[in-house]
């Protein structure tokens, strides 16, 4: 949905609430104004991120086999369970899609490490240990 469409929808909600009479005691109007403020702030946040975004191709980094932003990392947990994660930005992180944020506990543990190294990550359930099996740049 485009920025103009979102603004129009928020404006329409306010107009609908106004049509219900006295604005001094109109909870619907207050809620619509609050939603509009939230939407406008969110749009500003997204526009700022887009304006400052930079595409990073991990294949062009001088990473020499190290885990860096954008790298895809194969790991094996102590129990033998294997997983593959790509290290991405905070807004791209999606654990179900195999994408972890560079700022997550696991992401921070992996950054700078190489294939063959081990990392430990403190989780709510205790410490988890991983062997780094492979690091690649796709």
Coordinates of N, CA and C in Angstrom, one line a residue:
X1 N 0.9 -1.2 0.0 CA 0.0 0.0 0.0 C 0.9 1.2 0.0
X2 N 0.6 2.2 -0.9 CA 1.4 3.4 -1.0 C 1.2 4.4 0.2
X3 N 2.2 5.2 0.4 CA 2.1 6.2 1.5 C 0.8 7.0 1.4
X4 N 0.5 7.5 0.2 CA -0.7 8.3 0.0 C -2.0 7.5 0.3
X5 N -2.0 6.3 0.0 CA -3.2 5.4 0.3 C -3.4 5.3 1.8
X6 N -2.3 5.1 2.5 CA -2.3 4.9 4.0 C -2.8 6.2 4.6
X7 N -2.3 7.3 4.2 CA -2.7 8.6 4.7 C -4.2 8.9 4.4
X8 N -4.6 8.5 3.2 CA -6.0 8.7 2.9 C -6.9 7.8 3.8
X9 N -6.5 6.6 4.1 CA -7.3 5.7 4.9 C -7.4 6.3 6.4
X10 N -6.2 6.8 6.9 CA -6.2 7.4 8.2 C -7.1 8.6 8.2
X11 N -7.0 9.4 7.2 CA -7.8 10.6 7.1 C -9.3 10.3 7.0
X12 N -9.7 9.2 6.3 CA -11.1 8.8 6.2 C -11.6 8.3 7.6
X13 N -10.7 7.6 8.3 CA -11.2 7.2 9.7 C -11.4 8.4 10.6
X14 N -10.6 9.4 10.5 CA -10.8 10.6 11.3 C -12.1 11.3 10.8
X15 N -12.3 11.4 9.5 CA -13.6 12.0 9.0 C -14.8 11.3 9.5
X16 N -14.7 9.9 9.5 CA -15.9 9.1 9.9 C -16.1 9.4 11.4
X17 N -15.1 9.5 12.2 CA -15.2 9.7 13.6 C -15.8 11.1 13.9
X18 N -15.4 12.1 13.1 CA -15.9 13.4 13.3 C -17.4 13.5 13.0
X19 N -17.9 12.6 12.1 CA -19.3 12.7 11.7 C -20.2 12.2 12.9
X20 N -19.5 11.6 13.9 CA -20.3 11.1 15.1 C -20.6 12.2 16.1
X21 N -20.3 13.4 15.8 CA -20.7 14.5 16.7 C -19.5 15.1 17.5
X22 N -19.8 15.5 18.7 CA -19.0 16.2 19.6 C -17.6 15.6 19.8
X23 N -16.5 16.3 19.3 CA -15.2 15.7 19.3 C -14.6 15.7 20.7
X24 N -15.1 16.5 21.7 CA -14.5 16.5 23.0 C -14.7 15.2 23.8
X25 N -15.7 14.4 23.4 CA -15.9 13.2 24.1 C -16.1 12.0 23.1
X26 N -15.3 12.1 22.0 CA -15.5 11.1 20.9 C -14.2 10.2 21.0
X27 N -14.4 9.1 21.6 CA -13.3 8.1 21.8 C -12.8 7.6 20.4
X28 N -13.8 7.4 19.5 CA -13.5 6.9 18.1 C -12.6 7.9 17.4
X29 N -12.9 9.2 17.6 CA -12.0 10.3 16.9 C -10.6 10.3 17.5
X30 N -10.6 10.2 18.9 CA -9.3 10.2 19.5 C -8.4 9.0 19.1
X31 N -9.1 7.8 19.0 CA -8.4 6.6 18.6 C -7.9 6.7 17.1
X32 N -8.7 7.3 16.2 CA -8.3 7.5 14.8 C -7.2 8.5 14.7
X33 N -7.1 9.6 15.5 CA -6.0 10.5 15.5 C -4.8 9.8 16.0
X34 N -4.9 9.0 17.1 CA -3.7 8.3 17.6 C -3.2 7.3 16.5
X35 N -4.1 6.6 15.9 CA -3.6 5.7 14.8 C -2.9 6.4 13.7
X36 N -3.5 7.6 13.3 CA -2.9 8.4 12.3 C -1.4 8.8 12.7
X37 N -1.3 9.3 13.9 CA 0.0 9.6 14.4 C 1.0 8.5 14.4
X38 N 0.6 7.3 14.8 CA 1.4 6.1 14.7 C 1.8 5.8 13.3
X39 N 0.8 5.8 12.4 CA 1.1 5.5 11.0 C 2.1 6.5 10.4
X40 N 1.9 7.8 10.7 CA 2.8 8.8 10.1 C 4.2 8.6 10.7
X41 N 4.4 8.2 12.0 CA 5.7 8.0 12.5 C 6.3 6.8 11.9
X42 N 5.5 5.7 11.7 CA 6.1 4.5 11.1 C 6.5 4.8 9.7
X43 N 5.7 5.5 8.9 CA 6.1 5.9 7.5 C 7.4 6.7 7.5
X44 N 7.6 7.6 8.5 CA 8.8 8.4 8.6 C 10.0 7.5 8.9
X45 N 9.8 6.5 9.8 CA 10.8 5.5 10.1 C 11.3 4.7 8.9
X46 N 10.3 4.2 8.2 CA 10.6 3.4 7.0 C 11.3 4.2 5.9
X47 N 10.8 5.5 5.7 CA 11.4 6.4 4.7 C 12.9 6.6 5.1
X48 N 13.2 6.8 6.3 CA 14.5 7.1 6.8 C 15.4 5.9 6.6
X49 N 14.9 4.7 6.8 CA 15.7 3.5 6.6 C 15.9 3.3 5.1
X50 N 15.0 3.5 4.3 CA 15.2 3.4 2.8 C 16.2 4.4 2.3
X51 N 16.1 5.6 2.8 CA 17.1 6.7 2.4 C 18.5 6.3 2.8
X52 N 18.7 5.6 3.9 CA 20.0 5.3 4.3 C 20.5 3.9 4.0
X53 N 19.6 3.1 3.4 CA 19.9 1.7 3.1 C 21.1 1.6 2.0
X54 N 21.9 0.6 2.2 CA 23.0 0.3 1.3 C 22.9 -1.2 1.0
X55 N 23.1 -1.5 -0.3 CA 23.1 -2.9 -0.6 C 24.5 -3.4 -0.4
X56 N 24.6 -4.6 0.3 CA 25.9 -5.2 0.6 C 26.0 -6.5 -0.1
X57 N 26.9 -6.7 -0.9 CA 27.1 -8.0 -1.6 C 28.3 -8.7 -0.8
X58 N 28.0 -9.7 0.0 CA 29.0 -10.4 0.8 C 30.1 -11.0 -0.1
X59 N 29.8 -11.3 -1.3 CA 30.9 -11.9 -2.2 C 32.0 -10.9 -2.5
X60 N 31.7 -9.6 -2.3 CA 32.7 -8.6 -2.6 C 33.5 -8.1 -1.4
X61 N 33.1 -8.6 -0.2 CA 33.8 -8.3 1.0 C 35.1 -9.1 1.1
X62 N 36.0 -8.5 1.7 CA 37.3 -9.2 2.0 C 37.1 -10.1 3.3
X63 N 36.3 -11.1 3.2 CA 35.9 -11.8 4.4 C 36.8 -13.0 4.6
X64 N 37.5 -13.5 3.6 CA 38.4 -14.7 3.8 C 37.8 -15.8 4.6
X65 N 36.6 -16.2 4.3 CA 36.0 -17.4 5.0 C 35.4 -17.1 6.4
X66 N 35.4 -15.8 6.8 CA 34.8 -15.4 8.1 C 33.3 -15.1 7.9
X67 N 32.6 -15.3 9.0 CA 31.2 -14.9 9.1 C 31.1 -13.4 9.1
X68 N 30.5 -12.9 8.1 CA 30.2 -11.4 8.0 C 28.8 -11.2 7.7
X69 N 28.4 -9.9 7.7 CA 27.0 -9.6 7.3 C 26.8 -10.1 5.9
X70 N 25.7 -10.8 5.8 CA 25.3 -11.4 4.5 C 25.8 -12.8 4.2
X71 N 26.7 -13.3 5.1 CA 27.2 -14.7 4.9 C 26.1 -15.7 5.2
X72 N 26.2 -16.8 4.6 CA 25.3 -18.0 4.9 C 26.2 -19.0 5.7
X73 N 25.7 -19.4 6.8 CA 26.6 -20.2 7.7 C 25.9 -21.5 8.1
X74 N 26.6 -22.6 7.9 CA 26.1 -23.9 8.3 C 26.7 -24.2 9.7
X75 N 25.8 -24.6 10.6 CA 26.3 -24.9 12.0 C 25.7 -26.3 12.4
X76 N 26.4 -26.8 13.4 CA 25.8 -28.0 14.1 C 25.8 -27.8 15.6
X77 N 24.7 -28.0 16.1 CA 24.5 -27.8 17.6 C 25.1 -29.0 18.3
X78 N 25.5 -28.9 19.6 CA 26.1 -30.0 20.3 C 25.3 -31.3 20.2
X79 N 24.0 -31.2 20.1 CA 23.2 -32.4 20.0 C 23.1 -33.0 18.7
X80 N 23.8 -32.5 17.7 CA 23.9 -33.0 16.4 C 22.9 -32.4 15.4
X81 N 22.1 -31.5 15.8 CA 21.1 -30.9 15.0 C 21.8 -29.8 14.1
X82 N 21.6 -29.9 12.8 CA 22.3 -28.9 11.9 C 21.3 -27.9 11.5
X83 N 21.8 -26.7 11.2 CA 21.0 -25.6 10.7 C 21.8 -24.7 9.8
X84 N 21.1 -23.9 9.0 CA 21.8 -23.0 8.1 C 21.1 -21.6 8.3
X85 N 21.9 -20.6 8.5 CA 21.4 -19.3 8.7 C 22.2 -18.3 7.9
X86 N 21.5 -17.3 7.4 CA 22.1 -16.1 6.8 C 22.1 -15.0 7.7
X87 N 23.2 -14.3 7.8 CA 23.3 -13.2 8.8 C 22.8 -11.9 8.0
X88 N 21.8 -11.3 8.5 CA 21.1 -10.2 7.9 C 20.9 -9.0 8.8
X89 N 20.3 -7.9 8.3 CA 20.0 -6.8 9.1 C 18.8 -7.1 10.0
X90 N 18.6 -6.2 11.0 CA 17.6 -6.4 12.0 C 16.2 -6.4 11.4
X91 N 15.9 -5.6 10.3 CA 14.6 -5.6 9.7 C 14.3 -6.8 8.8
X92 N 15.4 -7.5 8.4 CA 15.2 -8.7 7.5 C 15.2 -10.0 8.3
X93 N 15.5 -10.0 9.6 CA 15.6 -11.2 10.4 C 14.2 -12.0 10.3
X94 N 14.3 -13.3 10.1 CA 13.1 -14.1 10.1 C 13.7 -15.5 10.3
X95 N 13.6 -16.0 11.6 CA 14.2 -17.3 12.0 C 13.6 -18.4 11.2
X96 N 12.3 -18.3 10.8 CA 11.7 -19.4 10.1 C 12.2 -19.5 8.7
X97 N 12.7 -18.4 8.1 CA 13.3 -18.4 6.8 C 14.8 -18.6 6.9
X98 N 15.4 -18.8 8.1 CA 16.8 -19.1 8.2 C 17.6 -17.8 8.2
X99 N 17.0 -16.6 8.6 CA 17.7 -15.4 8.6 C 17.8 -14.8 10.0
X100 N 19.0 -14.6 10.5 CA 19.2 -14.1 11.8 C 19.9 -12.7 11.7
X101 N 19.5 -11.9 12.7 CA 20.1 -10.5 12.7 C 21.6 -10.6 13.2
X102 N 22.4 -9.7 12.6 CA 23.8 -9.6 13.0 C 23.8 -9.2 14.5
X103 N 22.8 -8.5 15.0 CA 22.8 -8.0 16.4 C 22.1 -9.0 17.4
X104 N 21.6 -10.1 16.9 CA 21.1 -11.1 17.8 C 22.2 -11.8 18.5
X105 N 21.9 -12.5 19.7 CA 23.0 -13.2 20.4 C 23.8 -14.2 19.5
X106 N 23.1 -14.9 18.7 CA 23.8 -15.9 17.8 C 24.5 -15.1 16.7
X107 N 23.9 -14.1 16.1 CA 24.6 -13.3 15.1 C 25.9 -12.7 15.6
X108 N 25.8 -12.1 16.8 CA 27.0 -11.5 17.4 C 28.1 -12.6 17.7
X109 N 27.7 -13.8 18.1 CA 28.6 -14.9 18.4 C 29.3 -15.3 17.1
X110 N 28.6 -15.3 16.0 CA 29.1 -15.8 14.7 C 30.0 -14.8 14.0
X111 N 29.7 -13.6 14.1 CA 30.5 -12.5 13.3 C 32.0 -12.6 13.6
X112 N 32.7 -12.7 12.6 CA 34.2 -12.8 12.7 C 34.8 -14.2 12.8
X113 N 33.9 -15.2 13.0 CA 34.4 -16.6 13.2 C 34.5 -17.3 11.8
X114 N 35.3 -18.4 11.8 CA 35.5 -19.1 10.6 C 35.0 -20.5 10.7
X115 N 34.9 -21.2 9.5 CA 34.6 -22.6 9.5 C 35.6 -23.4 10.4
X116 N 35.0 -24.3 11.2 CA 35.9 -25.1 12.1 C 35.9 -24.6 13.5
X117 N 35.5 -23.3 13.7 CA 35.4 -22.7 15.0 C 34.2 -23.1 15.8
X118 N 34.2 -22.9 17.1 CA 33.0 -23.2 17.9 C 32.6 -21.9 18.5
X119 N 31.2 -21.7 18.7 CA 30.7 -20.5 19.4 C 29.7 -21.0 20.5
X120 N 29.6 -20.2 21.5 CA 28.7 -20.4 22.6 C 27.7 -19.2 22.6
X121 N 26.4 -19.5 22.8 CA 25.4 -18.5 22.9 C 24.6 -18.7 24.1
X122 N 24.4 -17.6 24.9 CA 23.6 -17.7 26.1 C 22.1 -17.5 25.6
X123 N 21.3 -18.4 26.0 CA 19.9 -18.4 25.6 C 19.1 -18.4 26.9
X124 N 17.8 -18.1 26.9 CA 17.0 -18.3 28.1 C 17.0 -19.7 28.6
X125 N 17.2 -20.7 27.8 CA 17.2 -22.1 28.2 C 18.6 -22.5 28.6
X126 N 19.6 -21.7 28.6 CA 20.9 -22.0 28.9 C 21.9 -21.8 27.8
X127 N 23.1 -22.2 27.9 CA 24.1 -22.0 26.9 C 24.0 -23.1 25.8
X128 N 24.0 -22.6 24.6 CA 24.0 -23.5 23.4 C 25.4 -23.4 22.7
X129 N 25.9 -24.5 22.3 CA 27.2 -24.5 21.6 C 27.0 -25.0 20.2
X130 N 27.7 -24.3 19.3 CA 27.6 -24.6 17.9 C 29.0 -24.8 17.2
X131 N 29.1 -25.7 16.3 CA 30.3 -25.9 15.5 C 30.0 -25.2 14.2
X132 N 30.9 -24.4 13.7 CA 30.7 -23.8 12.4 C 31.2 -24.7 11.3
X133 N 30.3 -25.2 10.5 CA 30.7 -26.2 9.5 C 31.1 -25.6 8.2
X134 N 30.4 -24.5 7.8 CA 30.8 -23.9 6.5 C 30.3 -22.4 6.5
X135 N 31.1 -21.6 5.8 CA 30.7 -20.2 5.6 C 30.8 -19.9 4.1
X136 N 29.7 -19.4 3.6 CA 29.8 -19.0 2.2 C 29.0 -17.7 1.9
X137 N 29.3 -17.2 0.7 CA 28.7 -15.9 0.4 C 27.9 -16.0 -0.9
X138 N 26.6 -16.0 -0.8 CA 25.8 -16.3 -1.9 C 25.2 -15.0 -2.5

